[in-house]
């Protein structure tokens, strides 16, 4: 949504890792089992993949990092990487959702196999059942790690290793907290207002 609304590039380490797994690279082979278990892939692998992607020219206008950083080591490495490029973080947005709601959201989501548009068993159906609103595609897929059990393991990793970064970014004065318990349209609007405010 932020890509559509603001023309920014979304960069997700999860997407980059899934592409590495699908391509069967060395990094992908090492990451596969860790991802299936809902644990965090090593900082070295994630940072190498991210650095490669950030070296490409399309990131110049600004990026939304999604699912990164997830550890203090990654956050500090990101600061160094950006400083070397004369850049810095404009905002770190904490989308705040309770654990039970998060399990329901993630375990119920699926995407169009053709264009990647996101849907949800409860919260977002295609207008015509079985047909993607965006591209008319008929195939849909779910991530292997989007089962309720694995989502709970991912939340455990989140609370232990990632939640402390909220304090890290608060200390840098860039933290934006967003109560993300509401419906999709409300969150889109609130998120847009935050990005509008900091991107100006
Ligand atoms: P995501 O697509 O962000 O939900 O990530 C899916 C999985 O990829 C996670 O459960 C981790 O195993 C791995 N992963 C994605 N991003 C990172 C990261 N920044 N650090 C470590 N592991 C990651």
PDB file of C-alpha atoms and ligand atoms in Angstrom:
ATOM      1  CA  UNK A   1       0.000   0.000   0.000  1.00  0.00           C
ATOM      2  CA  UNK A   2       2.819   2.405   0.838  1.00  0.00           C
ATOM      3  CA  UNK A   3       4.502   1.567  -2.461  1.00  0.00           C
ATOM      4  CA  UNK A   4       1.288   2.458  -4.309  1.00  0.00           C
ATOM      5  CA  UNK A   5       0.564   5.580  -2.281  1.00  0.00           C
ATOM      6  CA  UNK A   6       4.089   7.043  -2.090  1.00  0.00           C
ATOM      7  CA  UNK A   7       6.129   5.438  -4.891  1.00  0.00           C
ATOM      8  CA  UNK A   8       8.587   4.001  -2.369  1.00  0.00           C
ATOM      9  CA  UNK A   9      10.340   0.651  -2.798  1.00  0.00           C
ATOM     10  CA  UNK A  10       9.423  -2.033  -0.266  1.00  0.00           C
ATOM     11  CA  UNK A  11      12.347  -4.177   0.712  1.00  0.00           C
ATOM     12  CA  UNK A  12      11.490  -7.277   2.703  1.00  0.00           C
ATOM     13  CA  UNK A  13      14.262  -9.546   3.976  1.00  0.00           C
ATOM     14  CA  UNK A  14      11.652 -12.331   4.193  1.00  0.00           C
ATOM     15  CA  UNK A  15      10.931 -11.945   0.443  1.00  0.00           C
ATOM     16  CA  UNK A  16      14.660 -11.866  -0.339  1.00  0.00           C
ATOM     17  CA  UNK A  17      15.236 -14.996   1.762  1.00  0.00           C
ATOM     18  CA  UNK A  18      12.285 -16.842   0.168  1.00  0.00           C
ATOM     19  CA  UNK A  19      13.716 -15.984  -3.273  1.00  0.00           C
ATOM     20  CA  UNK A  20      17.116 -17.352  -2.161  1.00  0.00           C
ATOM     21  CA  UNK A  21      15.442 -20.557  -0.912  1.00  0.00           C
ATOM     22  CA  UNK A  22      13.539 -20.934  -4.209  1.00  0.00           C
ATOM     23  CA  UNK A  23      16.721 -20.321  -6.229  1.00  0.00           C
ATOM     24  CA  UNK A  24      18.622 -22.882  -4.139  1.00  0.00           C
ATOM     25  CA  UNK A  25      21.568 -20.559  -3.390  1.00  0.00           C
ATOM     26  CA  UNK A  26      23.972 -21.417  -0.539  1.00  0.00           C
ATOM     27  CA  UNK A  27      22.318 -18.765   1.656  1.00  0.00           C
ATOM     28  CA  UNK A  28      18.884 -20.149   0.759  1.00  0.00           C
ATOM     29  CA  UNK A  29      19.916 -23.692   1.667  1.00  0.00           C
ATOM     30  CA  UNK A  30      21.127 -22.530   5.081  1.00  0.00           C
ATOM     31  CA  UNK A  31      18.040 -20.389   5.716  1.00  0.00           C
ATOM     32  CA  UNK A  32      15.328 -22.881   4.718  1.00  0.00           C
ATOM     33  CA  UNK A  33      15.030 -25.022   7.872  1.00  0.00           C
ATOM     34  CA  UNK A  34      15.442 -22.000  10.170  1.00  0.00           C
ATOM     35  CA  UNK A  35      12.568 -20.206   8.440  1.00  0.00           C
ATOM     36  CA  UNK A  36      10.356 -23.285   8.555  1.00  0.00           C
ATOM     37  CA  UNK A  37      10.952 -23.457  12.320  1.00  0.00           C
ATOM     38  CA  UNK A  38       9.925 -19.810  12.757  1.00  0.00           C
ATOM     39  CA  UNK A  39      13.353 -18.800  14.056  1.00  0.00           C
ATOM     40  CA  UNK A  40      15.635 -16.015  12.891  1.00  0.00           C
ATOM     41  CA  UNK A  41      18.125 -16.559  10.090  1.00  0.00           C
ATOM     42  CA  UNK A  42      21.712 -15.592  11.043  1.00  0.00           C
ATOM     43  CA  UNK A  43      22.619 -11.911  10.944  1.00  0.00           C
ATOM     44  CA  UNK A  44      25.478 -12.639   8.500  1.00  0.00           C
ATOM     45  CA  UNK A  45      23.187 -14.176   5.884  1.00  0.00           C
ATOM     46  CA  UNK A  46      20.472 -11.530   6.242  1.00  0.00           C
ATOM     47  CA  UNK A  47      22.942  -8.646   6.099  1.00  0.00           C
ATOM     48  CA  UNK A  48      24.707 -10.044   3.019  1.00  0.00           C
ATOM     49  CA  UNK A  49      21.400 -10.407   1.169  1.00  0.00           C
ATOM     50  CA  UNK A  50      20.215  -6.950   2.193  1.00  0.00           C
ATOM     51  CA  UNK A  51      23.501  -5.245   1.243  1.00  0.00           C
ATOM     52  CA  UNK A  52      23.331  -6.749  -2.250  1.00  0.00           C
ATOM     53  CA  UNK A  53      19.791  -5.481  -2.711  1.00  0.00           C
ATOM     54  CA  UNK A  54      20.570  -2.012  -1.363  1.00  0.00           C
ATOM     55  CA  UNK A  55      23.418  -1.670  -3.859  1.00  0.00           C
ATOM     56  CA  UNK A  56      20.887  -1.529  -6.697  1.00  0.00           C
ATOM     57  CA  UNK A  57      20.011   1.934  -8.078  1.00  0.00           C
ATOM     58  CA  UNK A  58      16.211   1.777  -7.628  1.00  0.00           C
ATOM     59  CA  UNK A  59      16.505   2.312  -3.868  1.00  0.00           C
ATOM     60  CA  UNK A  60      17.692   5.923  -4.287  1.00  0.00           C
ATOM     61  CA  UNK A  61      14.262   7.528  -3.766  1.00  0.00           C
ATOM     62  CA  UNK A  62      13.749   5.888  -0.389  1.00  0.00           C
ATOM     63  CA  UNK A  63      12.831   2.464   0.918  1.00  0.00           C
ATOM     64  CA  UNK A  64      10.428   0.822   3.311  1.00  0.00           C
ATOM     65  CA  UNK A  65      12.273  -1.908   5.164  1.00  0.00           C
ATOM     66  CA  UNK A  66       9.843  -4.672   6.068  1.00  0.00           C
ATOM     67  CA  UNK A  67      10.880  -7.386   8.517  1.00  0.00           C
ATOM     68  CA  UNK A  68      14.300  -5.811   8.975  1.00  0.00           C
ATOM     69  CA  UNK A  69      16.112  -5.106  11.259  1.00  0.00           C
ATOM     70  CA  UNK A  70      15.095  -7.894  13.611  1.00  0.00           C
ATOM     71  CA  UNK A  71      18.093  -7.883  15.981  1.00  0.00           C
ATOM     72  CA  UNK A  72      20.329  -5.262  17.604  1.00  0.00           C
ATOM     73  CA  UNK A  73      23.249  -6.437  15.426  1.00  0.00           C
ATOM     74  CA  UNK A  74      21.152  -5.831  12.291  1.00  0.00           C
ATOM     75  CA  UNK A  75      20.007  -2.390  13.505  1.00  0.00           C
ATOM     76  CA  UNK A  76      23.580  -1.270  14.146  1.00  0.00           C
ATOM     77  CA  UNK A  77      24.770  -2.670  10.801  1.00  0.00           C
ATOM     78  CA  UNK A  78      21.935  -0.814   9.063  1.00  0.00           C
ATOM     79  CA  UNK A  79      22.978   2.462  10.689  1.00  0.00           C
ATOM     80  CA  UNK A  80      26.535   1.956   9.395  1.00  0.00           C
ATOM     81  CA  UNK A  81      25.348   0.989   5.919  1.00  0.00           C
ATOM     82  CA  UNK A  82      23.125   4.064   5.656  1.00  0.00           C
ATOM     83  CA  UNK A  83      25.748   6.411   7.111  1.00  0.00           C
ATOM     84  CA  UNK A  84      28.267   5.207   4.510  1.00  0.00           C
ATOM     85  CA  UNK A  85      25.747   6.167   1.803  1.00  0.00           C
ATOM     86  CA  UNK A  86      25.027   9.559   3.405  1.00  0.00           C
ATOM     87  CA  UNK A  87      21.529   8.401   4.389  1.00  0.00           C
ATOM     88  CA  UNK A  88      19.637   7.839   7.624  1.00  0.00           C
ATOM     89  CA  UNK A  89      16.408   6.374   8.934  1.00  0.00           C
ATOM     90  CA  UNK A  90      13.494   8.786   8.673  1.00  0.00           C
ATOM     91  CA  UNK A  91      11.041   6.775  10.758  1.00  0.00           C
ATOM     92  CA  UNK A  92      10.746   3.400  12.460  1.00  0.00           C
ATOM     93  CA  UNK A  93       7.059   2.477  12.567  1.00  0.00           C
ATOM     94  CA  UNK A  94       5.877   0.038  15.211  1.00  0.00           C
ATOM     95  CA  UNK A  95       2.575  -1.540  14.107  1.00  0.00           C
ATOM     96  CA  UNK A  96       1.125  -2.667  17.415  1.00  0.00           C
ATOM     97  CA  UNK A  97      -1.087  -5.763  17.360  1.00  0.00           C
ATOM     98  CA  UNK A  98      -1.829  -8.212  20.207  1.00  0.00           C
ATOM     99  CA  UNK A  99      -0.408 -11.717  19.845  1.00  0.00           C
ATOM    100  CA  UNK A 100      -3.794 -13.491  19.465  1.00  0.00           C
ATOM    101  CA  UNK A 101      -4.891 -11.057  16.739  1.00  0.00           C
ATOM    102  CA  UNK A 102      -1.517 -11.471  15.034  1.00  0.00           C
ATOM    103  CA  UNK A 103      -1.883 -15.263  14.926  1.00  0.00           C
ATOM    104  CA  UNK A 104      -5.363 -14.899  13.371  1.00  0.00           C
ATOM    105  CA  UNK A 105      -4.123 -12.369  10.814  1.00  0.00           C
ATOM    106  CA  UNK A 106      -1.051 -14.277   9.689  1.00  0.00           C
ATOM    107  CA  UNK A 107      -2.530 -17.798   9.771  1.00  0.00           C
ATOM    108  CA  UNK A 108      -5.513 -16.624   7.663  1.00  0.00           C
ATOM    109  CA  UNK A 109      -3.669 -14.770   4.937  1.00  0.00           C
ATOM    110  CA  UNK A 110      -2.957 -15.879   1.368  1.00  0.00           C
ATOM    111  CA  UNK A 111      -1.803 -14.249  -1.843  1.00  0.00           C
ATOM    112  CA  UNK A 112      -2.519 -14.391  -5.551  1.00  0.00           C
ATOM    113  CA  UNK A 113       0.042 -16.716  -7.152  1.00  0.00           C
ATOM    114  CA  UNK A 114       0.145 -14.462 -10.212  1.00  0.00           C
ATOM    115  CA  UNK A 115       0.484 -10.888  -8.910  1.00  0.00           C
ATOM    116  CA  UNK A 116       1.038 -11.275  -5.167  1.00  0.00           C
ATOM    117  CA  UNK A 117      -2.088  -9.353  -4.085  1.00  0.00           C
ATOM    118  CA  UNK A 118      -2.868 -10.192  -0.463  1.00  0.00           C
ATOM    119  CA  UNK A 119      -6.154 -11.685   0.844  1.00  0.00           C
ATOM    120  CA  UNK A 120      -7.456 -13.067   4.132  1.00  0.00           C
ATOM    121  CA  UNK A 121      -9.909 -15.841   5.078  1.00  0.00           C
ATOM    122  CA  UNK A 122     -11.860 -13.481   7.355  1.00  0.00           C
ATOM    123  CA  UNK A 123     -10.879  -9.902   6.576  1.00  0.00           C
ATOM    124  CA  UNK A 124     -10.347  -9.579   2.826  1.00  0.00           C
ATOM    125  CA  UNK A 125     -12.052 -11.806   0.245  1.00  0.00           C
ATOM    126  CA  UNK A 126     -11.755 -11.358  -3.522  1.00  0.00           C
ATOM    127  CA  UNK A 127     -14.945  -9.719  -4.928  1.00  0.00           C
ATOM    128  CA  UNK A 128     -15.582 -12.910  -6.934  1.00  0.00           C
ATOM    129  CA  UNK A 129     -14.669 -16.040  -4.994  1.00  0.00           C
ATOM    130  CA  UNK A 130     -11.543 -17.688  -6.393  1.00  0.00           C
ATOM    131  CA  UNK A 131     -10.643 -14.823  -8.757  1.00  0.00           C
ATOM    132  CA  UNK A 132      -7.965 -12.234  -7.975  1.00  0.00           C
ATOM    133  CA  UNK A 133      -9.394  -8.675  -7.946  1.00  0.00           C
ATOM    134  CA  UNK A 134      -6.208  -7.239  -9.344  1.00  0.00           C
ATOM    135  CA  UNK A 135      -5.105  -9.552 -12.174  1.00  0.00           C
ATOM    136  CA  UNK A 136      -7.975 -12.025 -12.644  1.00  0.00           C
ATOM    137  CA  UNK A 137      -5.675 -14.909 -11.701  1.00  0.00           C
ATOM    138  CA  UNK A 138      -7.239 -18.129 -10.400  1.00  0.00           C
ATOM    139  CA  UNK A 139      -4.328 -19.510  -8.361  1.00  0.00           C
ATOM    140  CA  UNK A 140      -3.619 -18.599  -4.739  1.00  0.00           C
ATOM    141  CA  UNK A 141      -0.897 -19.635  -2.319  1.00  0.00           C
ATOM    142  CA  UNK A 142      -0.070 -19.644   1.394  1.00  0.00           C
ATOM    143  CA  UNK A 143       3.342 -19.449   3.006  1.00  0.00           C
ATOM    144  CA  UNK A 144       4.604 -22.673   4.594  1.00  0.00           C
ATOM    145  CA  UNK A 145       5.413 -20.769   7.820  1.00  0.00           C
ATOM    146  CA  UNK A 146       1.952 -19.158   8.160  1.00  0.00           C
ATOM    147  CA  UNK A 147       0.494 -21.954  10.332  1.00  0.00           C
ATOM    148  CA  UNK A 148      -0.752 -20.969  13.810  1.00  0.00           C
ATOM    149  CA  UNK A 149       2.002 -23.050  15.471  1.00  0.00           C
ATOM    150  CA  UNK A 150       4.829 -21.465  13.478  1.00  0.00           C
ATOM    151  CA  UNK A 151       3.370 -17.984  13.920  1.00  0.00           C
ATOM    152  CA  UNK A 152       3.518 -18.510  17.708  1.00  0.00           C
ATOM    153  CA  UNK A 153       7.197 -19.509  17.386  1.00  0.00           C
ATOM    154  CA  UNK A 154       7.835 -16.424  15.244  1.00  0.00           C
ATOM    155  CA  UNK A 155       6.182 -14.273  17.929  1.00  0.00           C
ATOM    156  CA  UNK A 156       8.449 -15.814  20.571  1.00  0.00           C
ATOM    157  CA  UNK A 157      11.478 -14.840  18.445  1.00  0.00           C
ATOM    158  CA  UNK A 158       9.947 -11.381  17.944  1.00  0.00           C
ATOM    159  CA  UNK A 159       9.497 -10.696  21.665  1.00  0.00           C
ATOM    160  CA  UNK A 160      12.983 -11.988  22.561  1.00  0.00           C
ATOM    161  CA  UNK A 161      15.066 -10.518  19.751  1.00  0.00           C
ATOM    162  CA  UNK A 162      13.146  -7.792  17.902  1.00  0.00           C
ATOM    163  CA  UNK A 163      10.899  -5.982  20.414  1.00  0.00           C
ATOM    164  CA  UNK A 164      13.971  -4.405  22.149  1.00  0.00           C
ATOM    165  CA  UNK A 165      14.530  -2.401  18.947  1.00  0.00           C
ATOM    166  CA  UNK A 166      11.492  -0.293  19.867  1.00  0.00           C
ATOM    167  CA  UNK A 167      13.603   1.229  22.658  1.00  0.00           C
ATOM    168  CA  UNK A 168      16.579   1.543  20.283  1.00  0.00           C
ATOM    169  CA  UNK A 169      14.619   3.640  17.769  1.00  0.00           C
ATOM    170  CA  UNK A 170      12.814   5.590  20.483  1.00  0.00           C
ATOM    171  CA  UNK A 171      16.249   6.625  21.761  1.00  0.00           C
ATOM    172  CA  UNK A 172      17.127   7.910  18.292  1.00  0.00           C
ATOM    173  CA  UNK A 173      13.926   9.999  18.208  1.00  0.00           C
ATOM    174  CA  UNK A 174      12.532   8.302  15.064  1.00  0.00           C
ATOM    175  CA  UNK A 175       9.970   5.925  16.602  1.00  0.00           C
ATOM    176  CA  UNK A 176       6.325   6.162  15.463  1.00  0.00           C
ATOM    177  CA  UNK A 177       3.861   3.907  17.274  1.00  0.00           C
ATOM    178  CA  UNK A 178       0.660   2.892  15.501  1.00  0.00           C
ATOM    179  CA  UNK A 179      -2.222   1.021  17.134  1.00  0.00           C
ATOM    180  CA  UNK A 180      -2.802  -1.487  14.321  1.00  0.00           C
ATOM    181  CA  UNK A 181      -5.747  -3.389  15.829  1.00  0.00           C
ATOM    182  CA  UNK A 182      -8.327  -1.710  13.554  1.00  0.00           C
ATOM    183  CA  UNK A 183      -9.551  -2.598  10.057  1.00  0.00           C
ATOM    184  CA  UNK A 184      -7.247  -2.538   7.008  1.00  0.00           C
ATOM    185  CA  UNK A 185      -8.547   0.761   5.585  1.00  0.00           C
ATOM    186  CA  UNK A 186      -8.046   2.605   8.896  1.00  0.00           C
ATOM    187  CA  UNK A 187      -4.481   1.346   9.272  1.00  0.00           C
ATOM    188  CA  UNK A 188      -3.697   2.319   5.678  1.00  0.00           C
ATOM    189  CA  UNK A 189      -4.870   5.845   6.364  1.00  0.00           C
ATOM    190  CA  UNK A 190      -3.035   6.193   9.681  1.00  0.00           C
ATOM    191  CA  UNK A 191       0.159   4.759   8.205  1.00  0.00           C
ATOM    192  CA  UNK A 192      -0.113   7.078   5.212  1.00  0.00           C
ATOM    193  CA  UNK A 193      -0.438  10.067   7.542  1.00  0.00           C
ATOM    194  CA  UNK A 194       2.747   9.063   9.373  1.00  0.00           C
ATOM    195  CA  UNK A 195       4.718   8.592   6.143  1.00  0.00           C
ATOM    196  CA  UNK A 196       3.351  11.860   4.728  1.00  0.00           C
ATOM    197  CA  UNK A 197       4.479  13.641   7.889  1.00  0.00           C
ATOM    198  CA  UNK A 198       8.032  12.316   7.887  1.00  0.00           C
ATOM    199  CA  UNK A 199       8.631  12.240   4.113  1.00  0.00           C
ATOM    200  CA  UNK A 200       7.838  15.943   3.662  1.00  0.00           C
TER     201      UNK A 200
HETATM  202  P1  LIG B   1       8.862 -12.474   7.123  1.00  0.00           P
HETATM  203  O1  LIG B   1       8.582 -12.646   5.662  1.00  0.00           O
HETATM  204  O2  LIG B   1       9.372 -11.116   7.472  1.00  0.00           O
HETATM  205  O3  LIG B   1       7.694 -12.912   7.984  1.00  0.00           O
HETATM  206  O4  LIG B   1      10.069 -13.486   7.458  1.00  0.00           O
HETATM  207  C1  LIG B   1       9.918 -14.896   7.303  1.00  0.00           C
HETATM  208  C2  LIG B   1      11.100 -15.606   7.960  1.00  0.00           C
HETATM  209  O5  LIG B   1      12.317 -15.225   7.292  1.00  0.00           O
HETATM  210  C3  LIG B   1      11.325 -15.262   9.429  1.00  0.00           C
HETATM  211  O6  LIG B   1      10.525 -16.043  10.318  1.00  0.00           O
HETATM  212  C4  LIG B   1      12.822 -15.560   9.575  1.00  0.00           C
HETATM  213  O7  LIG B   1      13.071 -16.958   9.633  1.00  0.00           O
HETATM  214  C5  LIG B   1      13.377 -15.060   8.243  1.00  0.00           C
HETATM  215  N1  LIG B   1      13.737 -13.620   8.289  1.00  0.00           N
HETATM  216  C6  LIG B   1      13.161 -12.594   7.572  1.00  0.00           C
HETATM  217  N2  LIG B   1      13.754 -11.418   7.843  1.00  0.00           N
HETATM  218  C7  LIG B   1      14.719 -11.694   8.769  1.00  0.00           C
HETATM  219  C8  LIG B   1      15.657 -10.894   9.471  1.00  0.00           C
HETATM  220  N3  LIG B   1      15.724  -9.557   9.295  1.00  0.00           N
HETATM  221  N4  LIG B   1      16.492 -11.521  10.345  1.00  0.00           N
HETATM  222  C9  LIG B   1      16.445 -12.858  10.542  1.00  0.00           C
HETATM  223  N5  LIG B   1      15.567 -13.672   9.933  1.00  0.00           N
HETATM  224  C10 LIG B   1      14.702 -13.101   9.043  1.00  0.00           C
END
